[in-house]
Coordinates of C-alpha atoms and ligand atoms in Angstrom, one line a residue:
X1105 CA 195.4 214.5 43.2
X1106 CA 193.0 213.7 40.4
X1107 CA 190.8 216.2 38.6
X1108 CA 187.8 214.5 39.9
X1109 CA 188.6 214.9 43.5
X1110 CA 189.4 218.6 43.4
X1111 CA 186.5 219.4 41.0
X1112 CA 184.0 217.7 43.3
X1113 CA 184.2 219.4 46.6
X1114 CA 181.0 218.7 48.1
X1115 CA 177.7 217.2 47.6
X1116 CA 178.5 215.6 50.9
X1117 CA 175.6 217.3 52.7
X1118 CA 173.1 216.5 50.0
X1119 CA 173.9 212.8 50.0
X1120 CA 172.1 210.5 50.2
X1121 CA 169.1 211.7 48.1
X1122 CA 165.6 211.2 49.5
X1123 CA 165.6 207.6 48.3
X1124 CA 168.9 206.8 50.1
X1125 CA 171.1 206.9 47.0
X1126 CA 174.8 207.7 46.9
X1127 CA 174.9 208.0 43.2
X1128 CA 174.1 204.6 41.9
X1129 CA 174.7 203.0 45.3
X1130 CA 172.5 202.5 48.4
X1131 CA 168.8 202.6 48.2
X1132 CA 166.1 200.5 50.0
X1133 CA 165.9 196.9 49.0
X1134 CA 163.7 195.3 51.7
X1135 CA 160.5 193.5 51.9
X1136 CA 157.4 195.5 51.8
X1137 CA 156.6 194.7 55.5
X1138 CA 159.7 196.8 56.6
X1139 CA 159.0 199.9 54.4
X1140 CA 156.7 201.5 56.9
X1141 CA 159.3 201.0 59.7
X1142 CA 162.2 202.5 57.7
X1143 CA 159.9 205.3 56.7
X1144 CA 159.1 206.0 60.4
X1145 CA 162.7 205.8 61.3
X1146 CA 163.6 208.2 58.6
X1147 CA 161.0 210.7 59.7
X1148 CA 161.9 210.5 63.4
X1149 CA 165.6 210.9 62.6
X1150 CA 164.9 213.8 60.2
X1151 CA 163.2 215.6 63.1
X1152 CA 165.8 214.6 65.8
X1153 CA 168.6 215.8 63.5
X1154 CA 167.0 219.3 63.6
X1155 CA 166.2 219.2 67.3
X1156 CA 168.7 221.0 69.6
X1157 CA 167.2 219.1 72.5
X1158 CA 168.1 215.7 70.9
X1159 CA 171.6 217.0 70.0
X1160 CA 172.1 218.2 73.5
X1161 CA 171.0 215.1 75.1
X1162 CA 173.3 213.0 72.8
X1163 CA 176.3 215.2 73.5
X1164 CA 175.6 214.8 77.2
X1165 CA 175.5 210.9 77.0
X1166 CA 178.5 210.8 74.7
X1167 CA 180.5 212.7 77.3
X1168 CA 179.3 211.1 80.5
X1169 CA 178.7 207.6 79.4
X1170 CA 180.9 207.0 76.4
X1171 CA 183.8 209.2 77.4
X1172 CA 184.1 211.7 74.6
X1173 CA 186.0 213.5 73.4
X1174 CA 188.7 210.9 72.8
X1175 CA 192.3 212.0 72.6
X1176 CA 194.3 212.7 69.5
X1177 CA 197.6 211.0 70.5
X1178 CA 201.1 211.7 69.1
X1179 CA 202.7 208.3 68.6
X1180 CA 206.2 209.3 69.2
X1181 CA 207.8 205.9 69.0
X1182 CA 205.9 204.6 66.0
X1183 CA 206.8 207.8 64.3
X1184 CA 210.5 207.3 65.2
X1185 CA 210.2 203.6 63.9
X1186 CA 208.7 204.6 60.7
X1187 CA 211.2 207.5 60.2
X1188 CA 208.8 209.7 58.1
X1189 CA 205.6 211.6 58.7
X1190 CA 204.4 212.4 62.2
X1191 CA 201.9 209.8 63.3
X1192 CA 198.8 210.6 65.3
X1193 CA 196.3 208.1 66.6
X1194 CA 192.7 209.0 67.2
X1195 CA 191.9 207.1 70.3
X1196 CA 188.5 205.6 69.8
X1197 CA 189.8 202.6 71.7
X1198 CA 189.4 204.6 74.9
X1199 CA 185.6 204.8 74.7
X1200 CA 183.4 202.9 77.0
X1201 CA 183.0 199.2 75.8
X1202 CA 186.2 199.5 73.8
X1203 CA 185.4 200.8 70.3
X1204 CA 183.6 203.5 68.3
X1205 CA 180.5 201.4 68.1
X1206 CA 179.0 203.1 71.3
X1207 CA 178.6 206.5 69.4
X1208 CA 176.0 204.9 67.1
X1209 CA 174.3 202.6 69.7
X1210 CA 173.8 205.5 72.1
X1211 CA 172.2 207.7 69.5
X1212 CA 170.0 205.0 68.1
X1213 CA 168.8 204.1 71.6
X1214 CA 167.7 207.7 72.0
X1215 CA 165.8 207.5 68.8
X1216 CA 164.1 204.3 70.0
X1217 CA 163.0 206.2 73.1
X1218 CA 161.6 208.9 70.9
X1219 CA 159.6 206.4 68.9
X1220 CA 158.3 204.8 72.1
X1221 CA 159.9 201.5 71.3
X1222 CA 161.0 199.6 74.4
X1223 CA 162.4 196.5 72.7
X1224 CA 165.8 196.6 70.9
X1225 CA 167.3 194.1 68.6
X1226 CA 170.9 194.1 67.1
X1227 CA 173.2 191.8 65.1
X1228 CA 176.9 191.3 66.0
X1229 CA 179.8 189.7 64.5
X1230 CA 182.8 190.0 66.8
X1231 CA 180.6 191.1 69.5
X1232 CA 181.6 194.7 69.8
X1233 CA 178.4 196.1 68.5
X1234 CA 176.4 193.6 70.6
X1235 CA 178.3 194.8 73.8
X1236 CA 177.7 198.4 72.9
X1237 CA 174.1 197.8 72.3
X1238 CA 173.6 195.8 75.5
X1239 CA 175.3 198.6 77.5
X1240 CA 173.0 201.4 76.2
X1241 CA 170.0 199.1 76.7
X1242 CA 170.9 198.5 80.3
X1243 CA 171.5 202.3 80.8
X1244 CA 168.1 203.2 79.4
X1245 CA 166.1 200.2 80.7
X1246 CA 165.3 198.7 77.3
X1247 CA 164.8 195.1 76.5
X1248 CA 167.7 193.8 74.3
X1249 CA 168.0 190.8 72.0
X1250 CA 171.3 190.3 70.1
X1251 CA 171.6 187.9 67.1
X1252 CA 175.0 186.3 66.7
X1253 CA 176.3 183.5 64.5
X1254 CA 177.0 180.3 66.4
X1255 CA 180.6 180.3 65.1
X1256 CA 181.1 183.8 66.3
X1257 CA 179.6 183.0 69.7
X1258 CA 182.2 180.3 70.1
X1259 CA 185.1 182.6 69.0
X1260 CA 183.9 185.5 71.1
X1261 CA 182.7 183.7 74.2
X1262 CA 183.9 186.6 76.4
X1263 CA 181.7 189.2 74.6
X1264 CA 178.7 186.8 74.8
X1265 CA 179.1 186.7 78.6
X1266 CA 179.6 190.5 78.7
X1267 CA 176.3 191.0 76.9
X1268 CA 174.5 188.5 79.2
X1269 CA 175.9 190.3 82.3
X1270 CA 174.5 193.6 81.0
X1271 CA 171.0 191.9 80.7
X1272 CA 170.9 191.2 77.0
X1273 CA 169.5 187.9 75.5
X1274 CA 172.1 186.5 73.0
X1275 CA 170.4 184.3 70.4
X1276 CA 172.7 182.0 68.5
X1277 CA 172.1 181.7 64.7
X1278 CA 172.8 178.2 63.1
X1279 CA 172.1 178.9 59.5
X1280 CA 174.7 179.1 56.7
X1281 CA 178.3 180.2 57.6
X1282 CA 176.9 180.9 61.2
X1283 CA 178.5 184.4 61.2
X1284 CA 177.6 188.0 60.7
X1285 CA 175.5 187.8 57.5
X1286 CA 173.2 185.1 58.9
X1287 CA 172.9 187.1 62.1
X1288 CA 171.7 190.1 60.2
X1289 CA 169.1 188.0 58.3
X1290 CA 167.7 186.7 61.6
X1291 CA 167.6 190.2 63.0
X1292 CA 165.7 191.5 60.0
X1293 CA 163.2 188.5 60.3
X1294 CA 162.7 189.5 64.0
X1295 CA 162.1 193.1 63.0
X1296 CA 159.5 192.2 60.3
X1297 CA 157.6 190.2 63.0
X1298 CA 157.9 192.7 65.9
X1299 CA 158.1 196.0 64.1
X1300 CA 155.6 197.9 66.3
X1301 CA 157.4 197.3 69.5
X1302 CA 160.9 196.9 68.3
X1303 CA 163.8 199.1 67.0
X1304 CA 166.6 197.5 65.1
X1305 CA 170.0 199.0 66.0
X1306 CA 172.1 198.2 63.0
X1307 CA 175.8 198.4 63.8
X1308 CA 177.5 199.9 60.6
X1309 CA 177.0 202.2 57.7
X1310 CA 175.3 199.5 55.9
X1311 CA 171.8 198.2 55.0
X1312 CA 168.7 200.1 53.7
X1313 CA 168.3 203.8 53.9
X1314 CA 168.2 205.6 56.4
X1315 CA 170.8 203.4 58.1
X1316 CA 173.9 204.3 56.1
X1317 CA 173.2 208.0 56.5
X1318 CA 172.2 207.9 60.1
X1319 CA 175.1 205.7 61.3
X1320 CA 177.6 208.0 59.3
X1321 CA 176.1 211.0 61.1
X1322 CA 176.4 209.4 64.5
X1323 CA 180.1 208.8 63.9
X1324 CA 180.9 212.3 62.4
X1325 CA 181.9 213.4 65.9
X1326 CA 185.2 211.5 65.3
X1327 CA 186.3 213.6 62.5
X1328 CA 184.9 216.8 64.0
X1329 CA 187.2 216.3 67.0
X1330 CA 190.2 215.4 64.9
X1331 CA 189.8 218.7 63.0
X1332 CA 189.7 220.8 66.3
X1333 CA 192.4 218.7 67.8
X1334 CA 195.0 218.7 65.0
X1335 CA 194.4 222.5 64.4
X1336 CA 195.1 223.1 68.1
X1337 CA 198.2 220.9 68.1
X1338 CA 199.7 221.6 64.7
X1339 CA 197.9 224.7 63.4
X1340 CA 197.1 222.9 60.1
X1341 CA 195.2 219.9 58.7
X1342 CA 196.8 216.4 58.3
X1343 CA 198.2 215.3 55.0
X1344 CA 196.7 211.9 55.2
X1345 CA 194.0 210.0 57.2
X1346 CA 193.7 206.2 57.3
X1347 CA 190.9 204.1 58.8
X1348 CA 189.9 200.4 58.6
X1349 CA 186.7 199.6 56.6
X1350 CA 184.4 196.8 57.6
X1351 CA 180.9 198.0 56.9
X1352 CA 182.6 201.4 56.9
X1353 CA 181.2 203.3 59.9
X1354 CA 184.4 204.4 61.7
X1355 CA 186.0 205.3 58.4
X1356 CA 183.1 207.5 57.1
X1357 CA 182.8 209.2 60.5
X1358 CA 186.5 209.9 60.5
X1359 CA 186.6 211.1 56.9
X1360 CA 183.4 213.1 56.6
X1361 CA 184.7 216.5 57.9
X1362 CA 187.6 216.3 55.4
X1363 CA 185.8 215.3 52.2
X1364 CA 186.0 219.0 51.1
X1365 CA 189.7 219.3 51.8
X1366 CA 191.5 218.3 48.7
X1367 CA 194.8 218.5 50.5
X1368 CA 193.8 215.8 52.9
X1369 CA 194.3 212.3 51.3
X1370 CA 191.9 209.8 52.7
X1371 CA 192.5 206.0 52.7
X1372 CA 190.3 203.2 53.8
X1373 CA 191.8 199.8 54.5
X1374 CA 190.0 196.6 53.9
X1375 CA 190.8 193.1 55.1
X1376 CA 193.2 191.2 52.7
X1377 CA 193.0 188.0 54.8
X1378 CA 195.2 185.3 53.5
X1379 CA 195.7 187.1 50.3
X1380 CA 193.5 188.3 47.4
X1381 CA 192.2 184.9 46.3
X1382 CA 188.5 183.8 46.2
X1383 CA 187.2 183.0 49.6
X1384 CA 190.4 184.1 51.4
X1385 CA 189.7 187.8 52.1
X1386 CA 187.0 190.5 52.7
X1387 CA 188.4 193.2 50.4
X1388 CA 185.3 194.1 48.4
X1389 CA 187.1 196.5 46.1
X1390 CA 189.5 193.7 45.2
X1391 CA 187.3 191.6 43.0
X1392 CA 183.9 192.5 44.4
X1393 CA 181.0 193.4 42.0
X1394 CA 178.0 195.6 42.0
X1395 CA 175.0 193.9 43.6
X1396 CA 172.4 194.0 46.4
X1397 CA 172.9 192.5 49.9
X1398 CA 170.7 193.1 52.9
X1399 CA 169.0 196.2 51.8
X1400 CA 171.6 198.1 49.9
X1401 CA 173.2 198.2 46.4
X1402 CA 177.0 198.3 46.7
X1403 CA 180.2 196.3 46.1
X1404 CA 179.9 192.7 47.1
X1405 CA 182.1 189.7 47.0
X1406 CA 180.1 187.2 45.0
X1407 CA 180.6 184.3 42.6
X1408 CA 179.6 184.5 38.9
X1409 CA 176.0 183.4 39.8
X1410 CA 175.6 186.2 42.3
X1411 CA 175.9 183.9 45.3
X1412 CA 177.7 185.6 48.2
X1413 CA 181.3 184.5 48.4
X1414 CA 182.8 183.1 51.6
X1415 CA 185.1 185.6 53.3
X1416 CA 187.9 185.5 55.7
X1417 CA 189.8 187.9 57.9
X1418 CA 191.7 187.4 61.1
X1419 CA 189.5 190.2 62.5
X1420 CA 185.8 189.3 62.7
X1421 CA 184.8 193.0 62.5
X1422 CA 186.1 193.3 59.0
X1423 CA 184.8 189.9 57.8
X1424 CA 181.8 190.9 55.7
X1425 CA 180.9 190.4 52.0
X1426 CA 179.5 194.0 51.4
X1427 CA 180.9 197.5 52.0
X1428 CA 178.8 200.6 52.9
X1429 CA 177.4 202.3 49.9
X1430 CA 178.9 205.7 50.6
X1431 CA 182.4 204.2 50.3
X1432 CA 181.6 202.9 46.8
X1433 CA 180.5 206.4 45.8
X1434 CA 183.7 208.2 47.1
X1435 CA 185.8 205.5 45.5
X1436 CA 184.2 206.1 42.1
X1437 CA 184.8 209.7 42.4
X1438 CA 188.4 209.1 43.4
X1439 CA 188.0 211.1 46.6
X1440 CA 188.8 208.2 48.9
X1441 CA 191.5 205.6 48.1
X1442 CA 191.3 202.0 49.3
X1443 CA 194.0 199.6 50.2
X1444 CA 194.2 196.3 52.1
X1445 CA 196.3 194.6 54.8
X1446 CA 196.8 190.9 55.2
X1447 CA 196.5 188.7 58.3
X1448 CA 200.2 188.2 58.8
X1449 CA 201.1 191.9 58.6
X1450 CA 198.3 192.6 61.0
X1451 CA 199.5 190.1 63.6
X1452 CA 203.0 191.6 63.3
X1453 CA 201.8 195.2 63.7
X1454 CA 199.5 194.3 66.6
X1455 CA 202.6 193.3 68.5
X1456 CA 204.7 196.2 67.2
X1457 CA 202.1 198.9 68.4
X1458 CA 201.7 197.1 71.7
X1459 CA 205.5 197.1 72.3
X1460 CA 206.3 200.5 71.1
X1461 CA 203.3 202.5 72.4
X1462 CA 201.9 200.6 75.2
X1463 CA 198.6 200.4 73.3
X1464 CA 197.1 197.0 72.3
X1465 CA 195.0 197.8 69.2
X1466 CA 191.9 196.0 68.0
X1467 CA 192.8 193.7 65.1
X1468 CA 190.4 195.7 62.9
X1469 CA 192.2 198.9 63.8
X1470 CA 195.5 197.2 63.2
X1471 CA 194.7 197.1 59.5
X1472 CA 194.7 200.9 59.4
X1473 CA 198.0 200.8 61.3
X1474 CA 199.7 198.5 58.8
X1475 CA 198.9 200.8 55.9
X1476 CA 199.5 204.0 57.9
X1477 CA 203.0 202.9 58.8
X1478 CA 203.8 202.0 55.2
X1479 CA 202.6 205.5 54.1
X1480 CA 204.4 207.3 57.0
X1481 CA 207.7 205.7 55.9
X1482 CA 207.2 207.1 52.3
X1483 CA 206.1 210.6 53.6
X1484 CA 208.4 213.6 54.7
X1485 CA 209.1 214.3 58.3
X1486 CA 207.2 217.6 58.0
X1487 CA 204.0 215.8 57.0
X1488 CA 201.3 214.5 59.2
X1489 CA 199.3 211.3 59.1
X1490 CA 196.3 210.5 61.4
X1491 CA 195.3 206.9 61.9
X1492 CA 191.9 206.0 63.5
X1493 CA 192.4 203.5 66.3
X1494 CA 188.8 202.3 66.1
X1495 CA 189.0 200.0 69.1
X1496 CA 191.2 198.3 71.7
X1497 CA 192.6 194.8 71.4
X1498 CA 191.7 193.2 74.7
X1499 CA 189.0 191.2 72.9
X1500 CA 191.7 189.8 70.6
X1501 CA 194.4 188.7 72.9
X1502 CA 193.2 185.1 73.2
X1503 CA 193.1 184.7 69.5
X1504 CA 196.5 186.3 68.9
X1505 CA 198.1 184.1 71.7
X1506 CA 196.7 181.0 69.8
X1507 CA 198.1 182.2 66.5
X1508 CA 201.5 182.8 68.1
X1509 CA 201.3 179.4 69.7
X1510 CA 201.2 180.7 73.2
X1511 CA 199.1 178.8 75.8
X1512 CA 197.5 181.1 78.3
Ligands
PLP2628 C1 183.1 196.8 64.3 C2 184.5 197.3 64.2 C3 185.1 197.8 63.0 C4 184.5 197.6 61.7 O1 183.2 198.3 61.5 P1 183.1 199.6 60.6 O2 181.7 199.8 60.5 O3 183.8 199.5 59.4 O4 183.8 200.7 61.5 C5 186.3 198.3 63.1 N1 187.0 198.4 64.2 C6 186.5 198.0 65.4 C7 187.3 198.1 66.7 C8 185.3 197.4 65.4 O5 184.7 196.9 66.6

């Protein structure tokens, strides 16, 4: 444990500052036309955060609609297989719509209602955030438009149909790489034009303030439950916690309650894709540099001219050139460590977890499993590791079948 991590217990509640900064990261880098909307959102959220009625309502919907609390599951056979630390899985895959994304989508839909906004827009990559947003909009009777890259729409046709079934309009984006980055650009353009009637439900701990803070807060429930559950089960805190990091929302929500516990090692796992070579991965801490993308200053994969680098990962949900600013901050302070997992290891572990535990994990979450299993092997049998299973793999079975050469 480094001196930095133990001497910096927590400014966690004072971050970000009023301008949305996590140290030198974060901030508000948007066109002037959006400043008023972000200010309004910040004010409404500040009030809601203090309001017991908002918190009560959110808890109610998280329980009844989303299915919280989720189990903390002892993975007996994976533990036996690794032969080291006890492995627990936090079962966010059991949530309605199949991933942690619903925690944030529900909460932001409640905020939209408070602001009197009846039209929702969202971006989506793999489609999980789009599906979660479509579901909450159906539930609350809100109009819903989801922007999605044309390439992603083709790869994730099933999720496109799901969104449409729930009444959302899915708009394909043909610009650039036709994936998540372009979908976010289109959503921001829509927001600028329709800001009076429309709330933008951003899907990760990314973008301009107050989004990274707000999205983090809406996922903190994950770590709060883990703390209670592991204390009830083992009468102590875990030694290590591992989560995958796309934008960083499931990871920061999982870690937050433990930032002040120097005995708990926290590890985020990025997408190593086909290996750490330019354009072949999405591990921002492996070769990324400080820059600004879509509202926030953070680590970004870019070429020497500052153009955004192409990225690749077998999992669409981790395939993004920027990482949430709070992660960059805790990495600098050495409080959270970062690793990566590559496509081939992910495909192997996807099958292993399915076979040993009867749980088909999302490809994103499988990145955390790959690293967690390596670590469990190195740890003692009396130690405990908790891995966040951010989502389920039903959405990925077609893709994996194709990779394995199986015709369905
Ligand atoms: C979207 C998604 C991720 C990545 O997003 P984060 O904001 O980094 O959590 C991870 N796992 C699943 C299952 C997802 O759907």
